[in-house]
XYZ file of C-alpha atoms in Angstrom:
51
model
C 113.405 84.931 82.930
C 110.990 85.977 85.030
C 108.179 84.903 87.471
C 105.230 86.119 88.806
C 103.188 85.777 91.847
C 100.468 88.278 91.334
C 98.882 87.122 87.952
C 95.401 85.376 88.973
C 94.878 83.632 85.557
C 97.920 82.681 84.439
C 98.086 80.524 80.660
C 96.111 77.495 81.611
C 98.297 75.786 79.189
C 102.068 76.827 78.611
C 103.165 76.151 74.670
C 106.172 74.348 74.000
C 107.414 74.457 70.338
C 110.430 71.574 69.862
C 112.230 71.922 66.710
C 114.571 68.893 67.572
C 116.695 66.835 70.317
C 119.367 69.506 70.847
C 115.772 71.966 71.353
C 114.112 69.748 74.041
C 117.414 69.264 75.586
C 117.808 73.109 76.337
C 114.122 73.489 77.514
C 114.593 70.675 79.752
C 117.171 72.045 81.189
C 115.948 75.839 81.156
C 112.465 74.017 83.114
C 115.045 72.274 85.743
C 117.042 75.589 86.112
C 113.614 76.911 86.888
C 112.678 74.287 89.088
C 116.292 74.737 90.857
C 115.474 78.638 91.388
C 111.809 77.895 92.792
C 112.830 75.384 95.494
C 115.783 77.792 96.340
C 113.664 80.554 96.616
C 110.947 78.620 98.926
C 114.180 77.866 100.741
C 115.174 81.353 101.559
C 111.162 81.945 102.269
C 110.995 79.462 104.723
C 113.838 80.852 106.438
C 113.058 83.952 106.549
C 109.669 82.649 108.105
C 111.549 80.852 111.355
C 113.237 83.466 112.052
């Protein structure tokens, strides 16, 4: 998994392909793991920022 910063035209539109319950289940949580990582990272930013 990987992010990036740097790109200035990213997809306008991210596809999602959901084969069934158990599928959306494991992209949900792959998009909140995600999420999770973001906010810790902005976390660790900010810090870094104040100090």
């Amino acid at each position: 998994m990987s992010f990036s910063f740097t790109n200035p035209r990213p997809d306008p539109e991210p596809s999602f392909t959901f084969t069934g319950p158990a599928d959306v289940e494991e992209r949900l949580q792959a998009i909140s793991d995600m999420a999770h990582e973001i906010l810790r990272l902005v976390t660790e930013v900010r810090r870094q920022l104040n100090n």
